[in-house]
């Protein structure tokens, strides 16, 4: 082979290696942009902005050196706002952050009370409520390889639980229990196994990768839902709705009204709200930033707690 051919092959090899290394980030971003466009195409009620609130994430692990709950939550919110740019996100630091979100209602055993969460969320015009917990950080080792080439590899395993509650039914639109592992050196493996508060960069890095994946999943779940808000007060045939101009409401907007207070029991102690049939229409006559006033257009029996959806 001529020196020129060898040089050409070397340059091509280096170029391909650079493409692969740099291309991972490129393709990851391209994939997100493609999914964003797909959501816009399949999304219902495109001219209306859905609203979600993020509860402060909890860290149930021994590892406190880094605020891993905040690391995870911050990255998740970044992905949500990037992947679903029309989504209104209530963060713990938001000025109008709902007070109940700081300490979500729970049942006697510690499980989140889905019905109380839904009822508390409706006056804020929320479509969904997101909760998250860093459940566990542990370490293990494993022999890997082929025959005489087997060697000991060391891993840190991270468990994350994220739930997305629908405010109309109280059901979970998303219930993800992620378990991810990352290979570390023997020293870091031992530090985690002993419960030491040591700086291990692989932990926050892995949390950020999980958050990116879950942010996309939350976006997908919300995109497939109809926009909704709720009747929060009434006086005669005039009604106050818990969403306004920021969500896309304006005078003349006609909304369908659905009852949303009947309950049904599921497996065990699970209970949910059952959406009823449309029985009225209301028309927006005045819209402020986060509140609207509407009048009855047709039908009747519009009660506080009813859900409203775009006609």
mmCIF file of C-alpha atoms in Angstrom:
data_model
loop_
_atom_site.group_PDB
_atom_site.id
_atom_site.type_symbol
_atom_site.label_atom_id
_atom_site.label_comp_id
_atom_site.label_asym_id
_atom_site.label_seq_id
_atom_site.Cartn_x
_atom_site.Cartn_y
_atom_site.Cartn_z
ATOM 1 C CA UNK A 1 0.000 0.000 0.000
ATOM 2 C CA UNK A 2 1.362 3.440 -0.908
ATOM 3 C CA UNK A 3 2.170 6.008 1.813
ATOM 4 C CA UNK A 4 -0.574 8.236 0.340
ATOM 5 C CA UNK A 5 -3.182 5.497 0.683
ATOM 6 C CA UNK A 6 -2.132 4.833 4.267
ATOM 7 C CA UNK A 7 -2.378 8.535 5.073
ATOM 8 C CA UNK A 8 -5.789 8.789 3.408
ATOM 9 C CA UNK A 9 -7.095 5.813 5.416
ATOM 10 C CA UNK A 10 -5.725 7.299 8.630
ATOM 11 C CA UNK A 11 -7.418 10.640 7.964
ATOM 12 C CA UNK A 12 -10.692 8.909 7.145
ATOM 13 C CA UNK A 13 -10.416 6.872 10.365
ATOM 14 C CA UNK A 14 -9.781 9.968 12.458
ATOM 15 C CA UNK A 15 -12.668 11.743 10.758
ATOM 16 C CA UNK A 16 -15.051 8.872 11.453
ATOM 17 C CA UNK A 17 -13.961 8.714 15.082
ATOM 18 C CA UNK A 18 -14.536 12.444 15.501
ATOM 19 C CA UNK A 19 -17.927 12.132 13.807
ATOM 20 C CA UNK A 20 -18.988 9.359 16.162
ATOM 21 C CA UNK A 21 -17.775 11.164 19.272
ATOM 22 C CA UNK A 22 -19.302 14.510 18.347
ATOM 23 C CA UNK A 23 -22.245 12.993 16.556
ATOM 24 C CA UNK A 24 -23.722 11.483 19.715
ATOM 25 C CA UNK A 25 -24.609 14.944 20.978
ATOM 26 C CA UNK A 26 -25.761 16.031 17.523
ATOM 27 C CA UNK A 27 -28.060 13.063 17.020
ATOM 28 C CA UNK A 28 -29.390 13.363 20.563
ATOM 29 C CA UNK A 29 -30.331 16.988 19.890
ATOM 30 C CA UNK A 30 -31.713 16.137 16.447
ATOM 31 C CA UNK A 31 -33.840 13.391 17.971
ATOM 32 C CA UNK A 32 -35.271 15.839 20.512
ATOM 33 C CA UNK A 33 -36.097 18.349 17.778
ATOM 34 C CA UNK A 34 -37.794 15.647 15.700
ATOM 35 C CA UNK A 35 -39.864 14.511 18.676
ATOM 36 C CA UNK A 36 -40.777 18.132 19.417
ATOM 37 C CA UNK A 37 -42.133 18.551 15.876
ATOM 38 C CA UNK A 38 -44.012 15.258 16.154
ATOM 39 C CA UNK A 39 -45.671 16.437 19.372
ATOM 40 C CA UNK A 40 -46.780 19.633 17.670
ATOM 41 C CA UNK A 41 -48.402 17.590 14.910
ATOM 42 C CA UNK A 42 -50.282 15.161 17.169
ATOM 43 C CA UNK A 43 -50.982 17.594 20.020
ATOM 44 C CA UNK A 44 -54.604 18.369 20.748
ATOM 45 C CA UNK A 45 -55.717 21.972 21.349
ATOM 46 C CA UNK A 46 -52.556 23.424 19.793
ATOM 47 C CA UNK A 47 -53.446 27.041 20.596
ATOM 48 C CA UNK A 48 -53.781 26.401 24.320
ATOM 49 C CA UNK A 49 -50.963 26.040 26.823
ATOM 50 C CA UNK A 50 -51.129 23.226 29.346
ATOM 51 C CA UNK A 51 -49.879 23.748 32.879
ATOM 52 C CA UNK A 52 -47.914 21.383 35.089
ATOM 53 C CA UNK A 53 -46.506 21.804 38.593
ATOM 54 C CA UNK A 54 -43.311 20.116 39.796
ATOM 55 C CA UNK A 55 -43.285 19.053 43.451
ATOM 56 C CA UNK A 56 -39.933 19.392 45.260
ATOM 57 C CA UNK A 57 -38.115 16.132 44.622
ATOM 58 C CA UNK A 58 -37.091 14.004 47.576
ATOM 59 C CA UNK A 59 -33.787 12.307 48.286
ATOM 60 C CA UNK A 60 -34.275 9.100 50.276
ATOM 61 C CA UNK A 61 -30.675 7.938 49.873
ATOM 62 C CA UNK A 62 -27.708 8.224 52.207
ATOM 63 C CA UNK A 63 -25.860 10.437 49.696
ATOM 64 C CA UNK A 64 -26.060 14.110 50.717
ATOM 65 C CA UNK A 65 -22.765 15.528 49.440
ATOM 66 C CA UNK A 66 -24.507 16.931 46.372
ATOM 67 C CA UNK A 67 -28.141 18.077 46.341
ATOM 68 C CA UNK A 68 -28.934 15.218 43.986
ATOM 69 C CA UNK A 69 -32.679 15.832 44.230
ATOM 70 C CA UNK A 70 -32.136 19.422 43.035
ATOM 71 C CA UNK A 71 -29.703 18.298 40.319
ATOM 72 C CA UNK A 72 -32.280 15.863 38.997
ATOM 73 C CA UNK A 73 -35.201 18.284 39.282
ATOM 74 C CA UNK A 74 -33.377 21.176 37.604
ATOM 75 C CA UNK A 75 -32.371 19.043 34.629
ATOM 76 C CA UNK A 76 -35.894 17.622 34.332
ATOM 77 C CA UNK A 77 -37.408 21.109 34.227
ATOM 78 C CA UNK A 78 -34.842 22.237 31.629
ATOM 79 C CA UNK A 79 -35.798 19.321 29.374
ATOM 80 C CA UNK A 80 -39.523 19.929 29.896
ATOM 81 C CA UNK A 81 -39.230 23.580 28.911
ATOM 82 C CA UNK A 82 -37.074 22.688 25.903
ATOM 83 C CA UNK A 83 -39.086 19.703 24.655
ATOM 84 C CA UNK A 84 -42.503 21.282 25.326
ATOM 85 C CA UNK A 85 -41.934 25.040 24.872
ATOM 86 C CA UNK A 86 -45.670 25.801 25.157
ATOM 87 C CA UNK A 87 -45.932 24.073 28.516
ATOM 88 C CA UNK A 88 -46.381 26.355 31.532
ATOM 89 C CA UNK A 89 -44.259 24.955 34.351
ATOM 90 C CA UNK A 90 -44.768 25.847 38.009
ATOM 91 C CA UNK A 91 -41.397 25.317 39.718
ATOM 92 C CA UNK A 92 -40.790 25.422 43.479
ATOM 93 C CA UNK A 93 -39.142 28.828 43.024
ATOM 94 C CA UNK A 94 -42.060 30.256 40.988
ATOM 95 C CA UNK A 95 -43.793 33.288 42.539
ATOM 96 C CA UNK A 96 -47.273 31.784 42.191
ATOM 97 C CA UNK A 97 -46.207 28.279 43.188
ATOM 98 C CA UNK A 98 -49.145 26.469 44.853
ATOM 99 C CA UNK A 99 -48.564 26.134 48.600
ATOM 100 C CA UNK A 100 -49.949 22.576 48.739
ATOM 101 C CA UNK A 101 -47.168 21.422 46.376
ATOM 102 C CA UNK A 102 -44.515 21.952 49.054
ATOM 103 C CA UNK A 103 -45.974 19.082 51.075
ATOM 104 C CA UNK A 104 -48.271 16.922 48.969
ATOM 105 C CA UNK A 105 -51.187 15.245 50.775
ATOM 106 C CA UNK A 106 -50.422 11.645 51.636
ATOM 107 C CA UNK A 107 -52.297 8.650 52.973
ATOM 108 C CA UNK A 108 -51.529 6.982 56.307
ATOM 109 C CA UNK A 109 -48.911 4.686 54.749
ATOM 110 C CA UNK A 110 -47.060 7.597 53.126
ATOM 111 C CA UNK A 111 -48.399 7.054 49.620
ATOM 112 C CA UNK A 112 -49.505 10.184 47.743
ATOM 113 C CA UNK A 113 -53.262 10.803 48.015
ATOM 114 C CA UNK A 114 -54.086 11.133 44.324
ATOM 115 C CA UNK A 115 -57.626 12.491 44.828
ATOM 116 C CA UNK A 116 -56.549 15.235 47.224
ATOM 117 C CA UNK A 117 -53.707 16.156 44.869
ATOM 118 C CA UNK A 118 -56.196 16.480 41.994
ATOM 119 C CA UNK A 119 -58.664 18.550 44.039
ATOM 120 C CA UNK A 120 -55.918 20.853 45.332
ATOM 121 C CA UNK A 121 -54.493 21.302 41.825
ATOM 122 C CA UNK A 122 -57.720 22.307 40.069
ATOM 123 C CA UNK A 123 -57.985 25.866 41.495
ATOM 124 C CA UNK A 124 -54.596 26.568 39.881
ATOM 125 C CA UNK A 125 -55.668 25.347 36.442
ATOM 126 C CA UNK A 126 -53.122 22.531 36.476
ATOM 127 C CA UNK A 127 -53.278 19.764 33.886
ATOM 128 C CA UNK A 128 -50.786 17.608 35.768
ATOM 129 C CA UNK A 129 -48.650 17.300 38.892
ATOM 130 C CA UNK A 130 -45.158 15.758 38.776
ATOM 131 C CA UNK A 131 -43.501 14.136 41.777
ATOM 132 C CA UNK A 132 -40.094 12.525 41.995
ATOM 133 C CA UNK A 133 -37.914 10.627 44.443
ATOM 134 C CA UNK A 134 -34.294 9.525 44.321
ATOM 135 C CA UNK A 135 -35.039 6.155 45.907
ATOM 136 C CA UNK A 136 -31.649 4.505 46.291
ATOM 137 C CA UNK A 137 -27.966 4.697 45.443
ATOM 138 C CA UNK A 138 -26.066 1.452 45.862
ATOM 139 C CA UNK A 139 -22.960 -0.365 44.652
ATOM 140 C CA UNK A 140 -22.237 -3.833 43.353
ATOM 141 C CA UNK A 141 -19.567 -5.711 41.454
ATOM 142 C CA UNK A 142 -19.827 -8.227 38.650
ATOM 143 C CA UNK A 143 -17.513 -10.560 36.752
ATOM 144 C CA UNK A 144 -17.733 -9.781 33.055
ATOM 145 C CA UNK A 145 -15.907 -10.906 29.952
ATOM 146 C CA UNK A 146 -15.249 -14.164 28.110
ATOM 147 C CA UNK A 147 -13.623 -17.207 29.725
ATOM 148 C CA UNK A 148 -10.027 -16.399 30.790
ATOM 149 C CA UNK A 149 -10.587 -12.684 30.020
ATOM 150 C CA UNK A 150 -13.258 -12.271 32.709
ATOM 151 C CA UNK A 151 -12.569 -9.401 35.052
ATOM 152 C CA UNK A 152 -14.269 -7.678 37.974
ATOM 153 C CA UNK A 153 -16.239 -4.558 37.054
ATOM 154 C CA UNK A 154 -17.579 -2.086 39.612
ATOM 155 C CA UNK A 155 -20.906 -0.270 39.361
ATOM 156 C CA UNK A 156 -23.027 2.340 41.095
ATOM 157 C CA UNK A 157 -26.764 1.774 40.723
ATOM 158 C CA UNK A 158 -29.279 4.626 40.986
ATOM 159 C CA UNK A 159 -33.048 4.221 41.397
ATOM 160 C CA UNK A 160 -35.489 7.010 40.537
ATOM 161 C CA UNK A 161 -39.288 7.141 40.876
ATOM 162 C CA UNK A 162 -41.252 9.760 38.909
ATOM 163 C CA UNK A 163 -45.049 10.062 38.773
ATOM 164 C CA UNK A 164 -47.294 12.355 36.738
ATOM 165 C CA UNK A 165 -50.842 12.739 38.104
ATOM 166 C CA UNK A 166 -53.783 13.812 35.953
ATOM 167 C CA UNK A 167 -55.876 16.461 37.706
ATOM 168 C CA UNK A 168 -59.171 15.427 36.102
ATOM 169 C CA UNK A 169 -59.134 11.756 37.113
ATOM 170 C CA UNK A 170 -56.398 11.536 39.739
ATOM 171 C CA UNK A 171 -54.887 8.693 37.699
ATOM 172 C CA UNK A 172 -51.197 8.462 36.840
ATOM 173 C CA UNK A 173 -50.365 9.509 33.309
ATOM 174 C CA UNK A 174 -46.825 8.355 34.009
ATOM 175 C CA UNK A 175 -45.389 6.006 36.619
ATOM 176 C CA UNK A 176 -41.701 5.373 35.946
ATOM 177 C CA UNK A 177 -39.331 3.479 38.225
ATOM 178 C CA UNK A 178 -35.921 3.891 36.605
ATOM 179 C CA UNK A 179 -32.899 1.807 37.582
ATOM 180 C CA UNK A 180 -29.647 2.878 35.980
ATOM 181 C CA UNK A 181 -26.099 1.683 36.542
ATOM 182 C CA UNK A 182 -22.809 3.352 35.739
ATOM 183 C CA UNK A 183 -19.364 1.787 35.862
ATOM 184 C CA UNK A 184 -16.942 3.338 38.356
ATOM 185 C CA UNK A 185 -13.485 2.525 39.635
ATOM 186 C CA UNK A 186 -12.944 0.239 42.609
ATOM 187 C CA UNK A 187 -12.314 3.118 45.010
ATOM 188 C CA UNK A 188 -15.603 4.895 44.249
ATOM 189 C CA UNK A 189 -17.434 1.563 44.382
ATOM 190 C CA UNK A 190 -16.072 0.963 47.881
ATOM 191 C CA UNK A 191 -16.949 4.504 49.017
ATOM 192 C CA UNK A 192 -20.577 4.063 47.949
ATOM 193 C CA UNK A 193 -20.752 0.590 49.490
ATOM 194 C CA UNK A 194 -19.530 2.039 52.788
ATOM 195 C CA UNK A 195 -21.984 4.952 52.589
ATOM 196 C CA UNK A 196 -19.275 7.594 52.398
ATOM 197 C CA UNK A 197 -20.035 11.187 51.367
ATOM 198 C CA UNK A 198 -17.365 11.265 48.663
ATOM 199 C CA UNK A 199 -17.358 13.328 45.437
ATOM 200 C CA UNK A 200 -18.383 10.851 42.751
ATOM 201 C CA UNK A 201 -19.137 12.733 39.503
ATOM 202 C CA UNK A 202 -20.837 9.712 37.921
ATOM 203 C CA UNK A 203 -23.778 10.108 40.341
ATOM 204 C CA UNK A 204 -25.010 13.588 39.266
ATOM 205 C CA UNK A 205 -24.090 12.816 35.642
ATOM 206 C CA UNK A 206 -26.278 9.697 35.654
ATOM 207 C CA UNK A 207 -29.118 11.594 37.331
ATOM 208 C CA UNK A 208 -29.006 14.223 34.596
ATOM 209 C CA UNK A 209 -29.222 11.554 31.889
ATOM 210 C CA UNK A 210 -32.222 9.943 33.595
ATOM 211 C CA UNK A 211 -33.869 13.362 33.967
ATOM 212 C CA UNK A 212 -33.460 14.047 30.241
ATOM 213 C CA UNK A 213 -35.185 10.781 29.355
ATOM 214 C CA UNK A 214 -38.008 11.303 31.849
ATOM 215 C CA UNK A 215 -38.567 14.896 30.732
ATOM 216 C CA UNK A 216 -39.275 13.618 27.228
ATOM 217 C CA UNK A 217 -41.685 11.000 28.598
ATOM 218 C CA UNK A 218 -43.613 13.603 30.603
ATOM 219 C CA UNK A 219 -43.844 15.774 27.493
ATOM 220 C CA UNK A 220 -45.211 12.862 25.474
ATOM 221 C CA UNK A 221 -47.800 12.037 28.142
ATOM 222 C CA UNK A 222 -49.074 15.615 28.383
ATOM 223 C CA UNK A 223 -49.090 16.162 24.615
ATOM 224 C CA UNK A 224 -51.591 13.346 24.127
ATOM 225 C CA UNK A 225 -54.051 14.868 26.639
ATOM 226 C CA UNK A 226 -56.726 17.455 25.925
ATOM 227 C CA UNK A 227 -56.238 20.869 27.481
ATOM 228 C CA UNK A 228 -58.442 21.343 30.525
ATOM 229 C CA UNK A 229 -59.226 23.702 33.347
ATOM 230 C CA UNK A 230 -61.911 23.925 36.023
ATOM 231 C CA UNK A 231 -64.893 25.894 37.304
ATOM 232 C CA UNK A 232 -63.765 27.277 40.672
ATOM 233 C CA UNK A 233 -66.735 29.495 41.571
ATOM 234 C CA UNK A 234 -70.151 30.501 40.240
ATOM 235 C CA UNK A 235 -72.774 33.162 40.695
ATOM 236 C CA UNK A 236 -75.974 32.544 38.776
ATOM 237 C CA UNK A 237 -75.022 31.848 35.173
ATOM 238 C CA UNK A 238 -71.551 33.390 35.507
ATOM 239 C CA UNK A 239 -68.547 31.214 36.274
ATOM 240 C CA UNK A 240 -64.903 31.706 37.210
ATOM 241 C CA UNK A 241 -62.396 29.406 35.479
ATOM 242 C CA UNK A 242 -58.930 28.724 36.912
ATOM 243 C CA UNK A 243 -57.054 29.575 33.682
ATOM 244 C CA UNK A 244 -56.704 32.749 31.675
ATOM 245 C CA UNK A 245 -54.783 34.559 28.978
ATOM 246 C CA UNK A 246 -51.511 32.728 29.655
ATOM 247 C CA UNK A 247 -53.242 29.458 28.809
ATOM 248 C CA UNK A 248 -54.755 30.881 25.622
ATOM 249 C CA UNK A 249 -58.242 31.851 26.786
ATOM 250 C CA UNK A 250 -59.790 35.071 25.497
ATOM 251 C CA UNK A 251 -63.255 36.599 25.180
ATOM 252 C CA UNK A 252 -65.306 34.554 22.740
ATOM 253 C CA UNK A 253 -63.610 31.215 23.503
ATOM 254 C CA UNK A 254 -66.247 28.504 23.888
ATOM 255 C CA UNK A 255 -65.555 25.673 26.322
ATOM 256 C CA UNK A 256 -67.338 22.381 26.885
ATOM 257 C CA UNK A 257 -68.307 21.510 30.457
ATOM 258 C CA UNK A 258 -67.920 18.027 31.958
ATOM 259 C CA UNK A 259 -68.754 16.822 35.487
ATOM 260 C CA UNK A 260 -65.651 15.564 37.264
ATOM 261 C CA UNK A 261 -66.508 14.717 40.866
ATOM 262 C CA UNK A 262 -67.934 11.178 40.714
ATOM 263 C CA UNK A 263 -65.543 8.618 42.194
ATOM 264 C CA UNK A 264 -64.843 4.984 41.382
ATOM 265 C CA UNK A 265 -62.745 2.460 43.308
ATOM 266 C CA UNK A 266 -59.866 0.627 41.678
ATOM 267 C CA UNK A 267 -57.553 -2.111 42.916
ATOM 268 C CA UNK A 268 -56.998 -2.071 46.667
ATOM 269 C CA UNK A 269 -57.560 1.388 48.103
ATOM 270 C CA UNK A 270 -57.134 3.205 44.786
ATOM 271 C CA UNK A 271 -59.882 5.682 43.913
ATOM 272 C CA UNK A 272 -60.312 7.890 40.858
ATOM 273 C CA UNK A 273 -62.629 10.543 39.466
ATOM 274 C CA UNK A 274 -64.731 9.452 36.497
ATOM 275 C CA UNK A 275 -65.233 12.144 33.816
ATOM 276 C CA UNK A 276 -68.890 12.485 32.867
ATOM 277 C CA UNK A 277 -70.588 13.347 29.590
ATOM 278 C CA UNK A 278 -70.603 16.896 28.259
ATOM 279 C CA UNK A 279 -73.692 18.690 29.532
ATOM 280 C CA UNK A 280 -73.100 22.383 28.847
ATOM 281 C CA UNK A 281 -71.076 25.022 27.045
ATOM 282 C CA UNK A 282 -69.765 28.289 28.450
ATOM 283 C CA UNK A 283 -68.273 31.298 26.675
ATOM 284 C CA UNK A 284 -65.407 33.409 27.992
ATOM 285 C CA UNK A 285 -66.413 37.057 28.446
ATOM 286 C CA UNK A 286 -63.380 38.292 30.389
ATOM 287 C CA UNK A 287 -59.861 36.912 30.668
ATOM 288 C CA UNK A 288 -57.063 37.912 33.024
ATOM 289 C CA UNK A 289 -53.619 36.355 33.263
ATOM 290 C CA UNK A 290 -54.609 33.226 35.227
ATOM 291 C CA UNK A 291 -58.363 33.607 35.648
ATOM 292 C CA UNK A 292 -61.327 33.907 33.305
ATOM 293 C CA UNK A 293 -65.001 34.678 33.627
ATOM 294 C CA UNK A 294 -67.558 32.865 31.502
ATOM 295 C CA UNK A 295 -71.314 32.821 30.948
ATOM 296 C CA UNK A 296 -73.597 29.913 30.162
ATOM 297 C CA UNK A 297 -74.011 29.438 26.417
ATOM 298 C CA UNK A 298 -76.049 26.222 26.318
ATOM 299 C CA UNK A 299 -77.076 23.331 28.543
ATOM 300 C CA UNK A 300 -77.040 23.596 32.314
ATOM 301 C CA UNK A 301 -76.124 22.092 35.687
ATOM 302 C CA UNK A 302 -72.670 23.687 35.707
ATOM 303 C CA UNK A 303 -71.203 23.160 39.163
ATOM 304 C CA UNK A 304 -67.986 24.127 40.924
ATOM 305 C CA UNK A 305 -65.449 21.391 40.219
ATOM 306 C CA UNK A 306 -66.589 20.719 36.661
ATOM 307 C CA UNK A 307 -63.856 20.396 34.058
ATOM 308 C CA UNK A 308 -63.859 22.634 30.981
ATOM 309 C CA UNK A 309 -62.268 21.695 27.662
ATOM 310 C CA UNK A 310 -61.841 23.389 24.306
ATOM 311 C CA UNK A 311 -64.766 22.829 21.969
#
